[in-house]
mmCIF file of C-alpha atoms in Angstrom:
data_model
loop_
_atom_site.group_PDB
_atom_site.id
_atom_site.type_symbol
_atom_site.label_atom_id
_atom_site.label_comp_id
_atom_site.label_asym_id
_atom_site.label_seq_id
_atom_site.Cartn_x
_atom_site.Cartn_y
_atom_site.Cartn_z
ATOM 1 C CA LEU M 287 -23.428 -2.020 -16.413
ATOM 2 C CA LYS M 288 -22.906 -1.506 -12.679
ATOM 3 C CA ALA M 289 -21.756 -4.050 -10.124
ATOM 4 C CA SER M 290 -21.042 -3.958 -6.428
ATOM 5 C CA LEU M 291 -19.600 -6.399 -3.948
ATOM 6 C CA THR M 292 -19.634 -6.160 -0.205
ATOM 7 C CA SER M 293 -17.647 -8.806 1.619
ATOM 8 C CA GLY M 294 -14.835 -9.415 4.052
ATOM 9 C CA LEU M 295 -11.168 -9.118 3.175
ATOM 10 C CA ALA M 296 -10.505 -12.774 4.087
ATOM 11 C CA GLU M 297 -13.181 -13.883 1.594
ATOM 12 C CA VAL M 298 -11.851 -11.548 -1.128
ATOM 13 C CA LEU M 299 -8.313 -12.904 -0.679
ATOM 14 C CA SER M 300 -9.635 -16.487 -0.822
ATOM 15 C CA ALA M 301 -11.536 -15.742 -4.038
ATOM 16 C CA MET M 302 -8.438 -14.138 -5.581
ATOM 17 C CA ARG M 303 -6.361 -17.213 -4.707
ATOM 18 C CA ALA M 304 -9.014 -19.560 -6.087
ATOM 19 C CA SER M 305 -9.322 -17.616 -9.342
ATOM 20 C CA GLY M 306 -5.622 -17.899 -10.113
ATOM 21 C CA LEU M 307 -5.762 -14.459 -11.740
ATOM 22 C CA VAL M 308 -3.615 -12.769 -9.105
ATOM 23 C CA ASP M 309 -0.935 -14.172 -6.811
ATOM 24 C CA VAL M 310 -1.649 -12.721 -3.375
ATOM 25 C CA GLY M 311 1.187 -14.645 -1.739
ATOM 26 C CA ARG M 312 1.083 -15.077 2.012
ATOM 27 C CA ILE M 313 -1.259 -12.195 2.746
ATOM 28 C CA SER M 314 -4.107 -12.598 5.210
ATOM 29 C CA GLY M 315 -6.535 -10.079 6.568
ATOM 30 C CA ASP M 316 -9.931 -9.196 7.871
ATOM 31 C CA GLY M 317 -12.306 -6.281 7.728
ATOM 32 C CA PRO M 318 -15.080 -5.094 5.450
ATOM 33 C CA VAL M 319 -14.509 -4.514 1.724
ATOM 34 C CA ALA M 320 -16.838 -2.666 -0.641
ATOM 35 C CA LEU M 321 -16.142 -2.752 -4.390
ATOM 36 C CA ARG M 322 -18.161 -0.776 -6.908
ATOM 37 C CA ALA M 323 -17.543 -0.988 -10.653
ATOM 38 C CA THR M 324 -19.099 0.611 -13.704
ATOM 39 C CA MET M 325 -18.591 -0.474 -17.300
ATOM 40 C CA THR M 326 -19.667 1.726 -20.197
ATOM 41 C CA GLY M 327 -18.604 1.908 -23.822
ATOM 42 C CA SER M 328 -18.918 -0.959 -26.252
ATOM 43 C CA ALA M 329 -18.131 -4.668 -26.061
ATOM 44 C CA GLU M 330 -15.096 -4.017 -28.275
ATOM 45 C CA ARG M 331 -13.892 -1.037 -26.222
ATOM 46 C CA PRO M 332 -15.304 -1.159 -22.689
ATOM 47 C CA VAL M 333 -14.590 1.686 -20.276
ATOM 48 C CA VAL M 334 -14.159 0.429 -16.720
ATOM 49 C CA SER M 335 -14.095 2.494 -13.534
ATOM 50 C CA GLY M 336 -14.603 1.672 -9.901
ATOM 51 C CA THR M 337 -13.888 2.272 -6.248
ATOM 52 C CA ILE M 338 -12.726 0.157 -3.346
ATOM 53 C CA ASP M 339 -13.202 0.863 0.336
ATOM 54 C CA LEU M 340 -11.499 -1.343 2.891
ATOM 55 C CA GLY M 341 -11.646 -1.214 6.627
ATOM 56 C CA PRO M 342 -11.283 -0.737 9.314
ATOM 57 C CA GLY M 343 -9.369 -3.973 9.133
ATOM 58 C CA SER M 344 -6.019 -5.661 9.477
ATOM 59 C CA VAL M 345 -3.528 -7.212 7.070
ATOM 60 C CA THR M 346 -0.635 -9.565 7.739
ATOM 61 C CA VAL M 347 2.113 -10.342 5.224
ATOM 62 C CA ASP M 348 4.172 -13.479 5.794
ATOM 63 C CA ASP M 349 5.166 -13.686 9.464
ATOM 64 C CA LEU M 350 5.367 -9.932 10.050
ATOM 65 C CA PRO M 351 3.153 -8.257 12.659
ATOM 66 C CA ALA M 352 -0.219 -7.088 11.330
ATOM 67 C CA VAL M 353 -1.081 -3.617 10.135
ATOM 68 C CA THR M 354 -4.159 -2.788 12.200
ATOM 69 C CA GLY M 355 -6.775 -0.073 11.944
ATOM 70 C CA LEU M 356 -6.233 -0.305 8.206
ATOM 71 C CA GLN M 357 -8.404 1.950 6.038
ATOM 72 C CA LEU M 358 -8.090 2.202 2.265
ATOM 73 C CA ARG M 359 -10.020 4.278 -0.249
ATOM 74 C CA ALA M 360 -9.005 3.880 -3.891
ATOM 75 C CA ARG M 361 -10.428 4.550 -7.347
ATOM 76 C CA VAL M 362 -9.750 3.113 -10.811
ATOM 77 C CA ASP M 363 -10.581 5.505 -13.635
ATOM 78 C CA GLU M 364 -9.115 6.815 -16.880
ATOM 79 C CA GLY M 365 -6.242 4.305 -16.773
ATOM 80 C CA TRP M 366 -5.171 5.193 -13.225
ATOM 81 C CA LEU M 367 -5.337 3.521 -9.828
ATOM 82 C CA ASP M 368 -5.653 6.426 -7.371
ATOM 83 C CA VAL M 369 -5.041 5.620 -3.721
ATOM 84 C CA ILE M 370 -7.015 8.448 -2.179
ATOM 85 C CA GLY M 371 -6.100 7.476 1.351
ATOM 86 C CA LEU M 372 -4.351 4.628 3.141
ATOM 87 C CA THR M 373 -3.976 4.697 6.928
ATOM 88 C CA GLY M 374 -3.087 2.173 9.587
ATOM 89 C CA THR M 375 -1.011 1.312 12.616
ATOM 90 C CA TRP M 376 2.002 -0.982 12.580
ATOM 91 C CA GLN M 377 3.954 -1.824 15.724
ATOM 92 C CA PHE M 378 2.319 1.233 17.418
ATOM 93 C CA SER M 379 3.484 3.560 14.617
ATOM 94 C CA GLU M 380 0.960 5.541 12.576
ATOM 95 C CA LEU M 381 1.142 5.176 8.800
ATOM 96 C CA ASN M 382 -0.603 7.187 6.097
ATOM 97 C CA ALA M 383 -0.157 7.392 2.350
ATOM 98 C CA ASP M 384 -1.710 8.434 -0.927
ATOM 99 C CA GLY M 385 -0.594 8.061 -4.503
ATOM 100 C CA ARG M 386 -1.445 6.999 -8.000
ATOM 101 C CA VAL M 387 -0.302 4.327 -10.414
ATOM 102 C CA PRO M 388 -0.904 4.215 -14.162
ATOM 103 C CA LEU M 389 -2.497 0.824 -14.763
ATOM 104 C CA ARG M 390 -0.048 0.193 -17.624
ATOM 105 C CA LEU M 391 2.591 -0.471 -14.944
ATOM 106 C CA LEU M 392 0.374 -3.173 -13.415
ATOM 107 C CA GLN M 393 -0.469 -4.810 -16.752
ATOM 108 C CA PRO M 394 1.651 -7.953 -16.144
ATOM 109 C CA TYR M 395 -0.413 -8.616 -12.997
ATOM 110 C CA LEU M 396 -3.879 -7.864 -14.393
ATOM 111 C CA PRO M 397 -6.221 -10.144 -16.294
ATOM 112 C CA ASP M 398 -5.711 -9.551 -20.043
ATOM 113 C CA ALA M 399 -9.314 -8.467 -20.653
ATOM 114 C CA PHE M 400 -9.152 -5.907 -17.831
ATOM 115 C CA ALA M 401 -5.785 -4.527 -18.952
ATOM 116 C CA ALA M 402 -7.002 -4.213 -22.550
ATOM 117 C CA ALA M 403 -10.069 -2.253 -21.417
ATOM 118 C CA MET M 404 -8.059 0.449 -19.653
ATOM 119 C CA PRO M 405 -7.047 3.620 -21.491
ATOM 120 C CA ALA M 406 -3.336 4.366 -21.558
ATOM 121 C CA ALA M 407 -2.438 6.889 -18.856
ATOM 122 C CA ALA M 408 0.670 9.011 -19.233
ATOM 123 C CA GLY M 409 2.778 9.867 -16.226
ATOM 124 C CA PRO M 410 4.713 8.231 -13.434
ATOM 125 C CA ALA M 411 3.443 6.392 -10.400
ATOM 126 C CA THR M 412 3.606 8.595 -7.298
ATOM 127 C CA LEU M 413 3.640 7.878 -3.576
ATOM 128 C CA ASN M 414 3.409 10.266 -0.651
ATOM 129 C CA ALA M 415 3.842 8.454 2.660
ATOM 130 C CA ARG M 416 4.477 9.290 6.295
ATOM 131 C CA ALA M 417 5.212 7.149 9.341
ATOM 132 C CA THR M 418 5.086 8.785 12.772
ATOM 133 C CA GLY M 419 6.066 7.492 16.155
ATOM 134 C CA LEU M 420 8.366 4.771 14.846
ATOM 135 C CA THR M 421 9.959 3.101 17.843
ATOM 136 C CA PRO M 422 12.478 0.279 18.118
ATOM 137 C CA ARG M 423 9.467 -2.033 18.169
ATOM 138 C CA ALA M 424 9.176 -1.442 14.379
ATOM 139 C CA LEU M 425 12.594 -3.077 13.982
ATOM 140 C CA ALA M 426 11.769 -6.094 16.190
ATOM 141 C CA PRO M 427 10.817 -8.430 13.312
ATOM 142 C CA PHE M 428 14.190 -7.788 11.668
ATOM 143 C CA LEU M 429 16.712 -7.604 14.549
ATOM 144 C CA ASP M 430 17.728 -9.981 17.325
ATOM 145 C CA PRO M 431 16.624 -9.188 20.920
ATOM 146 C CA GLU M 432 20.163 -8.266 22.062
ATOM 147 C CA THR M 433 20.475 -5.607 19.355
ATOM 148 C CA MET M 434 16.968 -4.385 20.146
ATOM 149 C CA SER M 435 17.875 -3.827 23.794
ATOM 150 C CA ASP M 436 20.466 -1.222 22.713
ATOM 151 C CA ILE M 437 17.999 0.933 20.736
ATOM 152 C CA GLU M 438 15.660 3.573 22.225
ATOM 153 C CA GLY M 439 13.666 6.460 20.827
ATOM 154 C CA ASN M 440 11.161 7.762 18.316
ATOM 155 C CA VAL M 441 11.454 8.634 14.636
ATOM 156 C CA ASP M 442 9.103 10.269 12.101
ATOM 157 C CA ILE M 443 9.837 9.801 8.391
ATOM 158 C CA SER M 444 8.152 10.896 5.178
ATOM 159 C CA ALA M 445 8.642 10.022 1.530
ATOM 160 C CA ARG M 446 7.704 11.560 -1.813
ATOM 161 C CA LEU M 447 8.548 9.094 -4.558
ATOM 162 C CA GLU M 448 7.794 8.531 -8.226
ATOM 163 C CA ALA M 449 8.633 5.842 -10.754
ATOM 164 C CA ASP M 450 7.925 5.147 -14.401
ATOM 165 C CA ALA M 451 8.477 1.376 -14.019
ATOM 166 C CA LEU M 452 7.993 -1.241 -11.323
ATOM 167 C CA SER M 453 11.641 -1.568 -10.379
ATOM 168 C CA LEU M 454 13.762 -0.165 -7.591
ATOM 169 C CA GLU M 455 16.084 1.422 -10.154
ATOM 170 C CA ALA M 456 13.195 3.504 -11.528
ATOM 171 C CA VAL M 457 12.313 5.112 -8.176
ATOM 172 C CA LYS M 458 13.163 8.806 -7.761
ATOM 173 C CA GLY M 459 12.319 11.176 -4.963
ATOM 174 C CA GLU M 460 13.177 11.836 -1.372
ATOM 175 C CA VAL M 461 12.858 10.133 1.973
ATOM 176 C CA ARG M 462 13.095 12.618 4.793
ATOM 177 C CA LEU M 463 13.803 12.123 8.480
ATOM 178 C CA ASP M 464 11.315 14.555 10.011
ATOM 179 C CA ARG M 465 12.115 13.802 13.647
ATOM 180 C CA LEU M 466 14.891 11.835 15.331
ATOM 181 C CA ASP M 467 14.947 11.288 19.068
ATOM 182 C CA ALA M 468 17.075 8.157 19.496
ATOM 183 C CA LYS M 469 19.803 6.510 21.535
ATOM 184 C CA LEU M 470 22.040 3.620 20.500
ATOM 185 C CA ALA M 471 23.698 1.759 23.367
ATOM 186 C CA GLY M 472 22.730 4.672 25.619
ATOM 187 C CA LEU M 473 24.377 7.321 23.417
ATOM 188 C CA PRO M 474 22.236 10.047 21.817
ATOM 189 C CA VAL M 475 22.037 9.999 18.020
ATOM 190 C CA ALA M 476 21.973 13.414 16.382
#
């Protein structure tokens, strides 16, 4: 059995909210979405795989500024969600990431029938991410204007993380400051 869906992100989010299967919170967005799924195996033990392509589009969470130029390519297969590529721009900073998550970690958030159909995948979730050209503008949603006026510069950061559970305590890895060119209250930060 093969199925495909081509729609807009706003419509997909609305359908997810209406279904009640997944809580998408206060997320909004736009841009094209293409989903392709294949189901083989038997009715008792279906084997599900698929891909999702999103973008270019934008996503907003709560009252934060939107991630724009968003592109996502992901695959579900053999009990894994593989994020092949995720790119976008936030507050004029470039973001890119890839990673993989064993679907067993997402089981509490998946429909029971879907979770039961996935083979168990062994291994941790992984994330490789990089943000370049971070400016004080990236802090604007979190700091008051007076504090913002004292910050200047550019920062590049990268992260290589893994976790065997969906909790902050389970995260291991490194976050690296690749470039720091900043001033606080006019004083250089080294």
